[in-house]
mmCIF file of C-alpha atoms in Angstrom:
data_model
loop_
_atom_site.group_PDB
_atom_site.id
_atom_site.type_symbol
_atom_site.label_atom_id
_atom_site.label_comp_id
_atom_site.label_asym_id
_atom_site.label_seq_id
_atom_site.Cartn_x
_atom_site.Cartn_y
_atom_site.Cartn_z
ATOM 1 C CA MET A 1 -74.311 153.275 27.979
ATOM 2 C CA THR A 2 -71.796 155.822 29.179
ATOM 3 C CA LEU A 3 -72.666 159.166 30.629
ATOM 4 C CA ALA A 4 -71.087 161.893 28.529
ATOM 5 C CA SER A 5 -68.578 163.909 30.492
ATOM 6 C CA ASN A 6 -68.850 167.316 28.858
ATOM 7 C CA SER A 7 -72.301 168.355 29.996
ATOM 8 C CA THR A 8 -72.547 171.349 32.281
ATOM 9 C CA THR A 9 -76.236 171.919 31.801
ATOM 10 C CA SER A 10 -78.846 172.198 34.514
ATOM 11 C CA ASP A 11 -81.009 169.283 35.460
ATOM 12 C CA GLU A 12 -83.979 169.913 33.186
ATOM 13 C CA ALA A 13 -84.297 172.607 30.537
ATOM 14 C CA VAL A 14 -87.727 173.412 29.243
ATOM 15 C CA ILE A 15 -89.151 175.831 26.751
ATOM 16 C CA GLY A 16 -91.159 178.464 28.600
ATOM 17 C CA ALA A 17 -94.907 177.963 28.698
ATOM 18 C CA GLY A 18 -95.597 181.157 26.723
ATOM 19 C CA LYS A 19 -93.116 180.250 24.002
ATOM 20 C CA ALA A 20 -94.453 176.692 23.806
ATOM 21 C CA ALA A 21 -98.017 178.006 23.455
ATOM 22 C CA ARG A 22 -96.980 180.361 20.641
ATOM 23 C CA LEU A 23 -95.216 177.576 18.769
ATOM 24 C CA GLN A 24 -98.238 175.330 19.197
ATOM 25 C CA ARG A 25 -100.591 178.044 17.900
ATOM 26 C CA LEU A 26 -98.382 178.610 14.867
ATOM 27 C CA ASP A 27 -98.281 174.879 14.258
ATOM 28 C CA GLY A 28 -102.077 174.692 14.430
ATOM 29 C CA ILE A 29 -102.855 177.778 12.331
ATOM 30 C CA LEU A 30 -100.129 177.833 9.684
ATOM 31 C CA GLY A 31 -99.241 174.152 9.710
ATOM 32 C CA PRO A 32 -102.219 172.574 7.893
ATOM 33 C CA PRO A 33 -102.251 174.897 4.832
ATOM 34 C CA LEU A 34 -98.450 174.744 4.559
ATOM 35 C CA CYS A 35 -98.558 170.954 4.694
ATOM 36 C CA VAL A 36 -101.128 170.935 1.883
ATOM 37 C CA VAL A 37 -98.964 173.240 -0.239
ATOM 38 C CA LEU A 38 -95.833 171.167 0.319
ATOM 39 C CA SER A 39 -97.765 167.971 -0.393
ATOM 40 C CA ALA A 40 -98.447 169.301 -3.889
ATOM 41 C CA PHE A 41 -94.705 169.077 -4.575
ATOM 42 C CA ARG A 42 -94.462 165.374 -3.879
ATOM 43 C CA PHE A 43 -94.085 164.776 -7.588
ATOM 44 C CA LEU A 44 -90.519 166.018 -7.115
ATOM 45 C CA ASP A 45 -89.741 163.076 -4.839
ATOM 46 C CA ALA A 46 -86.948 160.825 -5.995
ATOM 47 C CA PRO A 47 -88.014 157.169 -6.241
ATOM 48 C CA ILE A 48 -87.252 155.029 -3.219
ATOM 49 C CA PRO A 49 -84.348 152.719 -4.063
ATOM 50 C CA THR A 50 -85.237 149.043 -4.167
ATOM 51 C CA ASP A 51 -81.693 147.702 -4.436
ATOM 52 C CA HIS A 52 -80.340 148.884 -1.077
ATOM 53 C CA PRO A 53 -81.607 150.015 2.358
ATOM 54 C CA PRO A 54 -81.031 153.533 3.744
ATOM 55 C CA LYS A 55 -77.415 154.351 4.529
ATOM 56 C CA SER A 56 -78.138 157.375 6.746
ATOM 57 C CA ILE A 57 -81.025 158.092 9.137
ATOM 58 C CA ALA A 58 -82.162 161.272 10.900
ATOM 59 C CA PHE A 59 -84.669 161.492 13.737
ATOM 60 C CA ILE A 60 -86.885 164.563 14.024
ATOM 61 C CA LYS A 61 -87.801 164.976 17.706
ATOM 62 C CA LEU A 62 -87.969 168.652 18.527
ATOM 63 C CA GLY A 63 -89.372 168.706 22.052
ATOM 64 C CA GLU A 64 -89.650 166.724 25.284
ATOM 65 C CA GLN A 65 -86.371 165.375 26.606
ATOM 66 C CA GLY A 66 -88.205 162.628 28.496
ATOM 67 C CA SER A 67 -89.591 161.217 25.260
ATOM 68 C CA THR A 68 -86.063 161.165 23.868
ATOM 69 C CA VAL A 69 -85.243 158.582 26.547
ATOM 70 C CA LEU A 70 -88.111 156.473 25.222
ATOM 71 C CA ALA A 71 -86.516 156.713 21.766
ATOM 72 C CA ILE A 72 -83.303 154.965 22.900
ATOM 73 C CA PRO A 73 -84.245 151.574 21.340
ATOM 74 C CA ALA A 74 -85.111 153.367 18.085
ATOM 75 C CA ILE A 75 -81.752 155.157 18.082
ATOM 76 C CA GLU A 76 -79.953 151.890 18.816
ATOM 77 C CA GLU A 77 -81.796 150.236 15.920
ATOM 78 C CA ALA A 78 -80.781 153.049 13.556
ATOM 79 C CA ILE A 79 -77.144 152.880 14.668
ATOM 80 C CA ALA A 80 -77.129 149.105 14.112
ATOM 81 C CA ARG A 81 -78.362 149.699 10.563
ATOM 82 C CA VAL A 82 -76.292 152.645 9.358
ATOM 83 C CA GLY A 83 -73.615 153.245 11.981
ATOM 84 C CA ARG A 84 -73.280 155.954 14.609
ATOM 85 C CA GLU A 85 -71.562 158.359 12.231
ATOM 86 C CA ASN A 86 -74.534 158.184 9.844
ATOM 87 C CA THR A 87 -77.232 158.740 12.477
ATOM 88 C CA TYR A 88 -78.568 162.266 13.037
ATOM 89 C CA PHE A 89 -80.996 163.924 15.446
ATOM 90 C CA VAL A 90 -82.887 167.216 14.981
ATOM 91 C CA VAL A 91 -84.023 168.871 18.206
ATOM 92 C CA PHE A 92 -84.914 172.208 19.776
ATOM 93 C CA SER A 93 -81.767 173.825 21.196
ATOM 94 C CA GLU A 94 -83.193 173.698 24.728
ATOM 95 C CA ASN A 95 -83.723 169.956 24.504
ATOM 96 C CA ARG A 96 -80.409 168.634 23.158
ATOM 97 C CA LYS A 97 -78.911 168.206 26.625
ATOM 98 C CA ILE A 98 -80.204 164.683 27.158
ATOM 99 C CA LEU A 99 -78.666 163.673 23.823
ATOM 100 C CA ASP A 100 -75.304 164.993 24.960
ATOM 101 C CA VAL A 101 -75.584 162.971 28.158
ATOM 102 C CA LEU A 102 -76.613 159.769 26.383
ATOM 103 C CA GLY A 103 -73.656 160.118 24.023
ATOM 104 C CA MET A 104 -75.302 157.927 21.376
ATOM 105 C CA ILE A 105 -75.325 160.506 18.572
ATOM 106 C CA PRO A 106 -72.054 162.258 17.584
ATOM 107 C CA PRO A 107 -72.296 165.865 18.832
ATOM 108 C CA GLU A 108 -71.807 167.214 15.313
ATOM 109 C CA ASN A 109 -74.797 165.114 14.159
ATOM 110 C CA VAL A 110 -77.165 166.744 16.683
ATOM 111 C CA LEU A 111 -78.779 169.580 14.714
ATOM 112 C CA GLU A 112 -80.502 172.356 16.648
ATOM 113 C CA ILE A 113 -83.678 174.304 15.871
ATOM 114 C CA LYS A 114 -83.588 177.628 17.693
ATOM 115 C CA THR A 115 -86.714 179.016 19.378
ATOM 116 C CA SER A 116 -85.490 182.403 20.612
ATOM 117 C CA SER A 117 -87.600 184.162 17.952
ATOM 118 C CA ILE A 118 -89.681 183.356 14.882
ATOM 119 C CA LEU A 119 -86.857 184.609 12.658
ATOM 120 C CA ALA A 120 -84.297 182.454 14.465
ATOM 121 C CA PHE A 121 -86.661 179.493 14.189
ATOM 122 C CA LEU A 122 -87.120 179.893 10.429
ATOM 123 C CA LYS A 123 -83.415 180.476 9.806
ATOM 124 C CA SER A 124 -82.405 177.393 11.761
ATOM 125 C CA VAL A 125 -85.047 175.271 10.009
ATOM 126 C CA LEU A 126 -83.587 176.310 6.660
ATOM 127 C CA SER A 127 -80.034 175.743 7.879
ATOM 128 C CA VAL A 128 -80.809 172.277 9.225
ATOM 129 C CA SER A 129 -82.675 171.322 6.043
ATOM 130 C CA LEU A 130 -79.752 172.367 3.858
ATOM 131 C CA HIS A 131 -77.335 170.500 6.118
ATOM 132 C CA LEU A 132 -79.341 167.274 5.844
ATOM 133 C CA ARG A 133 -79.678 167.644 2.070
ATOM 134 C CA GLY A 134 -75.920 168.038 1.890
ATOM 135 C CA VAL A 135 -75.265 164.774 3.799
ATOM 136 C CA PRO A 136 -77.143 163.531 1.667
ATOM 137 C CA LEU A 137 -79.790 161.994 3.914
ATOM 138 C CA ASP A 138 -81.524 158.750 2.956
ATOM 139 C CA ALA A 139 -84.193 158.379 5.672
ATOM 140 C CA ALA A 140 -85.933 160.757 8.086
ATOM 141 C CA ILE A 141 -88.143 159.516 10.927
ATOM 142 C CA ASP A 142 -90.588 161.914 12.582
ATOM 143 C CA LEU A 143 -90.951 161.089 16.296
ATOM 144 C CA ASP A 144 -93.072 164.144 17.134
ATOM 145 C CA PHE A 145 -96.405 162.376 16.641
ATOM 146 C CA PHE A 146 -98.685 164.727 14.677
ATOM 147 C CA ALA A 147 -96.803 168.025 14.770
ATOM 148 C CA ARG A 148 -96.926 169.833 11.420
ATOM 149 C CA SER A 149 -93.569 171.555 11.921
ATOM 150 C CA SER A 150 -91.755 168.244 12.285
ATOM 151 C CA ALA A 151 -93.605 166.797 9.275
ATOM 152 C CA MET A 152 -92.538 169.744 7.119
ATOM 153 C CA LEU A 153 -88.976 169.485 8.371
ATOM 154 C CA THR A 154 -88.975 165.773 7.564
ATOM 155 C CA TRP A 155 -90.008 166.601 3.982
ATOM 156 C CA MET A 156 -87.523 169.468 3.712
ATOM 157 C CA SER A 157 -84.667 167.134 4.722
ATOM 158 C CA GLY A 158 -84.678 165.697 1.202
ATOM 159 C CA ALA A 159 -84.787 162.134 2.519
ATOM 160 C CA LYS A 160 -86.070 159.475 0.105
ATOM 161 C CA TRP A 161 -87.556 157.423 2.945
ATOM 162 C CA ARG A 162 -89.802 159.544 5.189
ATOM 163 C CA VAL A 163 -91.583 157.828 8.071
ATOM 164 C CA GLY A 164 -94.233 159.525 10.192
ATOM 165 C CA LEU A 165 -97.678 158.957 11.652
ATOM 166 C CA HIS A 166 -100.572 159.729 9.336
ATOM 167 C CA SER A 167 -104.169 160.700 10.113
ATOM 168 C CA TYR A 168 -106.548 158.173 8.597
ATOM 169 C CA PHE A 169 -110.256 159.071 8.821
ATOM 170 C CA GLY A 170 -109.590 161.817 11.366
ATOM 171 C CA GLU A 171 -107.572 159.650 13.783
ATOM 172 C CA GLY A 172 -105.202 162.534 14.492
ATOM 173 C CA PRO A 173 -104.382 166.098 13.461
ATOM 174 C CA PHE A 174 -104.126 166.583 9.695
ATOM 175 C CA ARG A 175 -100.665 167.299 8.315
ATOM 176 C CA GLY A 176 -100.820 166.562 4.615
ATOM 177 C CA TRP A 177 -99.163 163.743 2.680
ATOM 178 C CA LEU A 178 -95.520 164.538 3.279
ATOM 179 C CA MET A 179 -94.424 161.054 4.328
ATOM 180 C CA THR A 180 -93.582 158.167 2.048
ATOM 181 C CA HIS A 181 -94.240 155.644 4.836
ATOM 182 C CA ARG A 182 -97.452 156.520 6.689
ATOM 183 C CA PRO A 183 -98.108 154.218 9.666
ATOM 184 C CA ARG A 184 -101.321 154.529 11.607
ATOM 185 C CA TYR A 185 -100.977 155.658 15.220
ATOM 186 C CA ASN A 186 -101.780 152.864 17.658
ATOM 187 C CA PRO A 187 -102.896 154.268 21.050
ATOM 188 C CA HIS A 188 -102.561 150.847 22.667
ATOM 189 C CA ILE A 189 -98.806 150.304 22.529
ATOM 190 C CA HIS A 190 -96.178 152.008 24.649
ATOM 191 C CA THR A 191 -94.387 154.980 23.084
ATOM 192 C CA ARG A 192 -91.033 153.214 23.460
ATOM 193 C CA GLN A 193 -92.320 150.385 21.274
ATOM 194 C CA LEU A 194 -93.933 152.826 18.834
ATOM 195 C CA PHE A 195 -90.695 154.745 18.240
ATOM 196 C CA HIS A 196 -88.816 151.505 17.645
ATOM 197 C CA ALA A 197 -91.477 150.351 15.192
ATOM 198 C CA LEU A 198 -91.085 153.555 13.177
ATOM 199 C CA VAL A 199 -87.500 152.552 12.371
ATOM 200 C CA LYS A 200 -88.626 149.039 11.464
ATOM 201 C CA ALA A 201 -91.170 150.607 9.091
ATOM 202 C CA LEU A 202 -88.278 151.377 6.737
ATOM 203 C CA ASP A 203 -88.291 147.678 5.805
ATOM 204 C CA GLN A 204 -91.856 147.869 4.532
ATOM 205 C CA SER A 205 -93.138 148.982 1.143
ATOM 206 C CA PRO A 206 -94.961 152.327 1.304
ATOM 207 C CA THR A 207 -97.920 150.743 -0.484
ATOM 208 C CA LEU A 208 -98.672 148.416 2.453
ATOM 209 C CA PHE A 209 -99.575 151.122 4.946
ATOM 210 C CA PRO A 210 -101.589 151.633 7.104
ATOM 211 C CA ALA A 211 -101.079 147.902 7.753
ATOM 212 C CA TRP A 212 -97.985 147.562 9.910
ATOM 213 C CA GLN A 213 -95.763 144.537 10.333
ATOM 214 C CA ASP A 214 -94.605 143.198 13.703
ATOM 215 C CA PRO A 215 -91.498 145.199 14.721
ATOM 216 C CA GLY A 216 -90.191 142.393 16.932
ATOM 217 C CA THR A 217 -89.087 142.335 20.560
ATOM 218 C CA LEU A 218 -87.566 145.398 22.164
ATOM 219 C CA PRO A 219 -84.182 145.154 23.849
ATOM 220 C CA PRO A 220 -84.271 145.513 27.661
ATOM 221 C CA PRO A 221 -83.741 149.011 29.105
ATOM 222 C CA ARG A 222 -80.145 150.061 29.645
ATOM 223 C CA GLN A 223 -78.646 152.015 32.510
ATOM 224 C CA LEU A 224 -76.155 154.833 32.317
ATOM 225 C CA ILE A 225 -72.636 154.492 33.650
ATOM 226 C CA ILE A 226 -72.525 157.317 36.162
ATOM 227 C CA GLN A 227 -69.426 159.502 36.324
ATOM 228 C CA LYS A 228 -67.349 159.101 39.476
ATOM 229 C CA GLU A 229 -66.758 162.853 39.443
ATOM 230 C CA ALA A 230 -70.515 163.518 39.399
ATOM 231 C CA ILE A 231 -71.070 161.101 42.300
ATOM 232 C CA ALA A 232 -68.344 162.764 44.350
ATOM 233 C CA SER A 233 -69.687 166.233 43.560
ATOM 234 C CA ILE A 234 -73.300 165.521 44.475
ATOM 235 C CA ARG A 235 -72.199 163.659 47.615
ATOM 236 C CA THR A 236 -70.273 166.745 48.720
ATOM 237 C CA LYS A 237 -73.277 168.997 48.075
ATOM 238 C CA LEU A 238 -75.573 166.739 50.074
ATOM 239 C CA LEU A 239 -73.208 166.410 53.031
ATOM 240 C CA GLU A 240 -72.712 170.187 53.134
ATOM 241 C CA LYS A 241 -76.467 170.643 53.408
ATOM 242 C CA LEU A 242 -77.307 167.700 55.659
ATOM 243 C CA GLY A 243 -74.183 167.476 57.792
ATOM 244 C CA GLY A 244 -72.541 164.316 59.056
ATOM 245 C CA SER A 245 -70.074 162.057 57.304
ATOM 246 C CA GLU A 246 -72.456 159.506 55.801
ATOM 247 C CA LEU A 247 -75.470 160.054 53.575
ATOM 248 C CA PRO A 248 -78.881 159.065 54.943
ATOM 249 C CA PRO A 249 -81.506 157.264 52.842
ATOM 250 C CA ILE A 250 -82.737 159.911 50.406
ATOM 251 C CA ILE A 251 -86.182 160.383 48.889
ATOM 252 C CA LEU A 252 -86.394 162.766 45.916
ATOM 253 C CA LEU A 253 -89.489 164.839 45.189
ATOM 254 C CA ASN A 254 -89.977 166.470 41.786
ATOM 255 C CA ALA A 255 -92.926 168.829 42.226
ATOM 256 C CA ASN A 256 -92.862 170.473 38.761
ATOM 257 C CA CYS A 257 -93.276 174.018 40.045
ATOM 258 C CA SER A 258 -93.258 175.618 36.577
ATOM 259 C CA ASP A 259 -96.426 176.447 34.648
ATOM 260 C CA MET A 260 -95.614 174.095 31.773
ATOM 261 C CA ILE A 261 -97.857 171.190 32.790
ATOM 262 C CA PRO A 262 -100.513 172.426 35.240
ATOM 263 C CA LEU A 263 -102.944 169.585 34.480
ATOM 264 C CA ARG A 264 -100.296 166.955 35.266
ATOM 265 C CA ARG A 265 -99.261 168.559 38.550
ATOM 266 C CA TRP A 266 -99.956 167.064 41.961
ATOM 267 C CA ALA A 267 -100.697 169.890 44.376
ATOM 268 C CA SER A 268 -97.711 171.497 46.105
ATOM 269 C CA ASP A 269 -99.297 171.171 49.543
ATOM 270 C CA ARG A 270 -99.460 167.406 49.034
ATOM 271 C CA PHE A 271 -95.751 167.253 48.288
ATOM 272 C CA ILE A 272 -95.189 169.217 51.502
ATOM 273 C CA GLU A 273 -97.448 166.857 53.478
ATOM 274 C CA LEU A 274 -95.705 163.835 51.936
ATOM 275 C CA ALA A 275 -92.270 165.192 52.862
ATOM 276 C CA ARG A 276 -93.307 165.883 56.443
ATOM 277 C CA ARG A 277 -94.775 162.411 56.820
ATOM 278 C CA ILE A 278 -91.631 160.769 55.417
ATOM 279 C CA LEU A 279 -89.392 162.685 57.823
ATOM 280 C CA LYS A 280 -91.631 162.051 60.821
ATOM 281 C CA THR A 281 -92.064 158.339 60.184
ATOM 282 C CA HIS A 282 -88.500 157.709 59.028
ATOM 283 C CA PRO A 283 -86.157 159.825 61.180
ATOM 284 C CA GLU A 284 -83.161 158.270 59.441
ATOM 285 C CA ALA A 285 -84.231 159.624 56.011
ATOM 286 C CA ALA A 286 -83.795 162.915 54.156
ATOM 287 C CA VAL A 287 -85.975 164.546 51.496
ATOM 288 C CA VAL A 288 -84.544 166.452 48.531
ATOM 289 C CA PHE A 289 -86.603 168.514 46.085
ATOM 290 C CA THR A 290 -85.348 168.548 42.492
ATOM 291 C CA GLY A 291 -86.374 170.599 39.476
ATOM 292 C CA ALA A 292 -85.373 172.816 36.595
ATOM 293 C CA PRO A 293 -83.608 176.159 37.091
ATOM 294 C CA ILE A 294 -86.868 178.011 36.451
ATOM 295 C CA GLU A 295 -88.373 176.040 39.346
ATOM 296 C CA SER A 296 -85.574 176.650 41.834
ATOM 297 C CA GLU A 297 -87.263 179.483 43.759
ATOM 298 C CA GLN A 298 -90.571 177.669 44.165
ATOM 299 C CA ALA A 299 -88.854 174.395 45.022
ATOM 300 C CA GLN A 300 -86.875 176.153 47.741
ATOM 301 C CA LEU A 301 -90.121 177.559 49.158
ATOM 302 C CA LEU A 302 -91.549 174.037 49.312
ATOM 303 C CA ALA A 303 -88.450 172.782 51.143
ATOM 304 C CA ASP A 304 -88.662 175.725 53.572
ATOM 305 C CA ASP A 305 -92.352 175.011 54.204
ATOM 306 C CA VAL A 306 -91.534 171.427 55.170
ATOM 307 C CA GLY A 307 -89.597 172.943 58.077
ATOM 308 C CA SER A 308 -86.880 170.375 58.641
ATOM 309 C CA GLU A 309 -83.083 170.394 58.512
ATOM 310 C CA ARG A 310 -83.375 167.043 56.754
ATOM 311 C CA CYS A 311 -85.240 168.603 53.825
ATOM 312 C CA LEU A 312 -83.484 170.656 51.154
ATOM 313 C CA SER A 313 -83.788 171.724 47.537
ATOM 314 C CA LEU A 314 -81.273 171.096 44.767
ATOM 315 C CA ALA A 315 -83.572 172.391 42.007
ATOM 316 C CA GLY A 316 -81.459 174.202 39.449
ATOM 317 C CA LYS A 317 -78.275 173.482 41.419
ATOM 318 C CA THR A 318 -77.038 170.360 39.635
ATOM 319 C CA SER A 319 -75.592 169.599 36.257
ATOM 320 C CA LEU A 320 -77.301 166.849 34.311
ATOM 321 C CA PRO A 321 -74.538 164.324 35.163
ATOM 322 C CA GLU A 322 -74.937 165.284 38.835
ATOM 323 C CA LEU A 323 -78.685 164.744 38.599
ATOM 324 C CA PHE A 324 -78.144 161.227 37.288
ATOM 325 C CA ALA A 325 -75.665 160.654 40.109
ATOM 326 C CA LEU A 326 -78.295 161.873 42.577
ATOM 327 C CA TYR A 327 -80.817 159.417 41.117
ATOM 328 C CA SER A 328 -78.327 156.577 41.471
ATOM 329 C CA MET A 329 -77.725 157.429 45.157
ATOM 330 C CA ALA A 330 -81.348 157.923 46.257
ATOM 331 C CA ARG A 331 -83.912 155.317 47.279
ATOM 332 C CA ALA A 332 -86.900 156.714 45.376
ATOM 333 C CA LEU A 333 -88.159 159.562 43.220
ATOM 334 C CA VAL A 334 -91.745 160.816 43.478
ATOM 335 C CA THR A 335 -92.652 162.842 40.416
ATOM 336 C CA ASN A 336 -95.479 163.999 38.243
ATOM 337 C CA ASP A 337 -95.596 162.598 34.717
ATOM 338 C CA SER A 338 -92.656 164.531 33.251
ATOM 339 C CA GLY A 339 -89.117 164.241 31.905
ATOM 340 C CA PRO A 340 -87.386 163.416 35.228
ATOM 341 C CA ALA A 341 -89.336 160.145 35.457
ATOM 342 C CA HIS A 342 -87.720 159.014 32.206
ATOM 343 C CA PHE A 343 -84.309 160.390 33.139
ATOM 344 C CA ALA A 344 -84.465 158.400 36.370
ATOM 345 C CA SER A 345 -85.320 155.225 34.436
ATOM 346 C CA LEU A 346 -81.711 155.214 33.211
ATOM 347 C CA THR A 347 -80.621 154.463 36.802
ATOM 348 C CA SER A 348 -81.578 151.897 39.438
ATOM 349 C CA ILE A 349 -83.731 154.270 41.525
ATOM 350 C CA ARG A 350 -87.329 153.359 42.323
ATOM 351 C CA ILE A 351 -89.598 155.733 40.377
ATOM 352 C CA ILE A 352 -93.075 156.589 41.653
ATOM 353 C CA THR A 353 -94.829 158.498 38.867
ATOM 354 C CA LEU A 354 -98.201 160.184 39.312
ATOM 355 C CA PHE A 355 -100.408 160.033 36.218
ATOM 356 C CA GLY A 356 -103.645 161.879 35.485
ATOM 357 C CA PRO A 357 -104.288 163.467 32.078
ATOM 358 C CA GLU A 358 -102.044 160.879 30.388
ATOM 359 C CA THR A 359 -101.653 157.146 30.812
ATOM 360 C CA PRO A 360 -98.671 155.087 31.999
ATOM 361 C CA SER A 361 -99.562 152.399 29.453
ATOM 362 C CA LEU A 362 -98.236 154.776 26.778
ATOM 363 C CA PHE A 363 -95.854 157.105 28.612
ATOM 364 C CA GLY A 364 -94.810 155.337 31.790
ATOM 365 C CA PRO A 365 -91.062 155.191 32.541
ATOM 366 C CA VAL A 366 -89.608 151.803 31.661
ATOM 367 C CA SER A 367 -87.387 150.349 34.367
ATOM 368 C CA GLU A 368 -87.442 147.544 36.884
ATOM 369 C CA GLY A 369 -88.138 149.951 39.718
ATOM 370 C CA ALA A 370 -90.933 151.966 38.089
ATOM 371 C CA VAL A 371 -94.324 152.265 39.780
ATOM 372 C CA SER A 372 -97.138 154.283 38.215
ATOM 373 C CA ILE A 373 -100.023 155.644 40.280
ATOM 374 C CA THR A 374 -103.241 156.745 38.611
ATOM 375 C CA ALA A 375 -106.732 157.312 39.968
ATOM 376 C CA GLY A 376 -108.413 155.639 36.991
ATOM 377 C CA LEU A 377 -111.192 158.199 36.611
ATOM 378 C CA PRO A 378 -113.537 157.701 33.618
ATOM 379 C CA CYS A 379 -112.397 161.019 32.115
ATOM 380 C CA SER A 380 -108.723 160.052 32.246
ATOM 381 C CA PRO A 381 -106.594 160.039 30.157
ATOM 382 C CA CYS A 382 -107.876 163.103 28.347
ATOM 383 C CA VAL A 383 -104.829 164.068 26.296
ATOM 384 C CA SER A 384 -103.227 162.002 23.568
ATOM 385 C CA ALA A 385 -101.322 162.259 20.301
ATOM 386 C CA GLN A 386 -104.639 162.145 18.469
ATOM 387 C CA ASN A 387 -105.947 165.356 20.071
ATOM 388 C CA ASN A 388 -102.564 167.094 19.834
ATOM 389 C CA ARG A 389 -102.193 166.561 23.594
ATOM 390 C CA LEU A 390 -104.724 169.269 24.335
ATOM 391 C CA SER A 391 -107.523 169.135 26.893
ATOM 392 C CA ALA A 392 -110.543 171.258 27.719
ATOM 393 C CA CYS A 393 -110.227 170.256 31.367
ATOM 394 C CA LYS A 394 -109.680 173.070 33.871
ATOM 395 C CA ASN A 395 -109.927 170.971 37.024
ATOM 396 C CA ASN A 396 -107.516 168.032 37.277
ATOM 397 C CA LEU A 397 -109.624 165.777 39.466
ATOM 398 C CA CYS A 398 -107.498 162.874 38.225
ATOM 399 C CA MET A 399 -104.494 164.279 40.110
ATOM 400 C CA GLN A 400 -106.513 165.463 43.087
ATOM 401 C CA ALA A 401 -107.823 161.913 43.533
ATOM 402 C CA ILE A 402 -104.302 160.592 44.206
ATOM 403 C CA SER A 403 -103.978 160.660 47.979
ATOM 404 C CA VAL A 404 -100.878 161.308 50.058
ATOM 405 C CA ASP A 405 -101.590 158.019 51.818
ATOM 406 C CA ARG A 406 -101.276 156.100 48.560
ATOM 407 C CA VAL A 407 -98.009 157.734 47.562
ATOM 408 C CA PHE A 408 -96.571 157.465 51.058
ATOM 409 C CA ALA A 409 -97.251 153.719 51.075
ATOM 410 C CA GLU A 410 -95.061 153.335 47.968
ATOM 411 C CA VAL A 411 -92.312 155.496 49.458
ATOM 412 C CA THR A 412 -92.336 153.369 52.606
ATOM 413 C CA LYS A 413 -91.681 150.265 50.488
ATOM 414 C CA SER A 414 -88.617 152.010 49.069
ATOM 415 C CA LEU A 415 -87.254 152.829 52.518
ATOM 416 C CA ALA A 416 -87.905 149.317 53.771
ATOM 417 C CA SER A 417 -85.842 147.704 51.037
#
């Protein structure tokens, strides 16, 4: 898998917390009745052809760039079936950057939903729907679990085959009967396997669901081919900050300083304590904080609080290709459960991911060097696809129970190798 060369985006773009909350409220309030109304028009559906398989496939995955990494086997399966030129991907504008880097989908086949305003959102939904109907599109696969907006967009695409998770007996949020193929959500298989199985569901008659056939064995994870230019650029940035002519062993810390995922966040003071302990115990090492542009100020404050010339922040100061180069050059990444864990899984870096409200058995990064740490409290995990990834918890004891000692022990293994 080759790293696309035309990306100049920052290391992780996210939709602001306020905007995400508004979209989620709209999805919850307007989504169910709209799904019911649209379901009444299913009689307009064209019959599913029985003489040939789909010749074009579109994925609907609006948010979460990290989850897009987990969809790589599904995308590869679609490309093997219909060809790269007949594979499409619908995504929020802010989240297309990882698709550009992966280079699996032709850029003109990545269709953006804008979120700058409600009007822009509605206009882009209509535009994307008309585009897909003009292809014309054979199959649409909804990867956004139980979101109503993605279900409606899947129906509006005009696809004859429509695959998406369905709520049976209240097993997930209600979103009508807009899919032709309605698999049941299985909370006991990894999301990577689930996404792949959704493509395989195209081979099954709609009348057989919710029973679901074995999707087969997943291909092993692939790694990106890192650009030489990105490696040279990030090396120069590091040497300018750290001095010397050779790079020291580097430990990356992704502290998620934004307010997007407060329940999943390990406390900032623990990241500071971890950094100080790494630098004290391993005088040959350096610590680098990473993060999105909106986190750059807070990440810099964390690096300053560590109080060492061997600690710096590159949050918001790298392109996405440079971030992947940084991952490939570092010994380990310590991160909360978030997109960077999955980005890093496309390289050889050792990934130490801290889990609390969610579970690594479903969302853990998949790579040879991935280690997941969770406290295993009886209340955890508390968010899932079936509760729309919402939680009533206001006190993330599951993250507080993960000690610096435990994380430091894993980092030490990385520096010893």
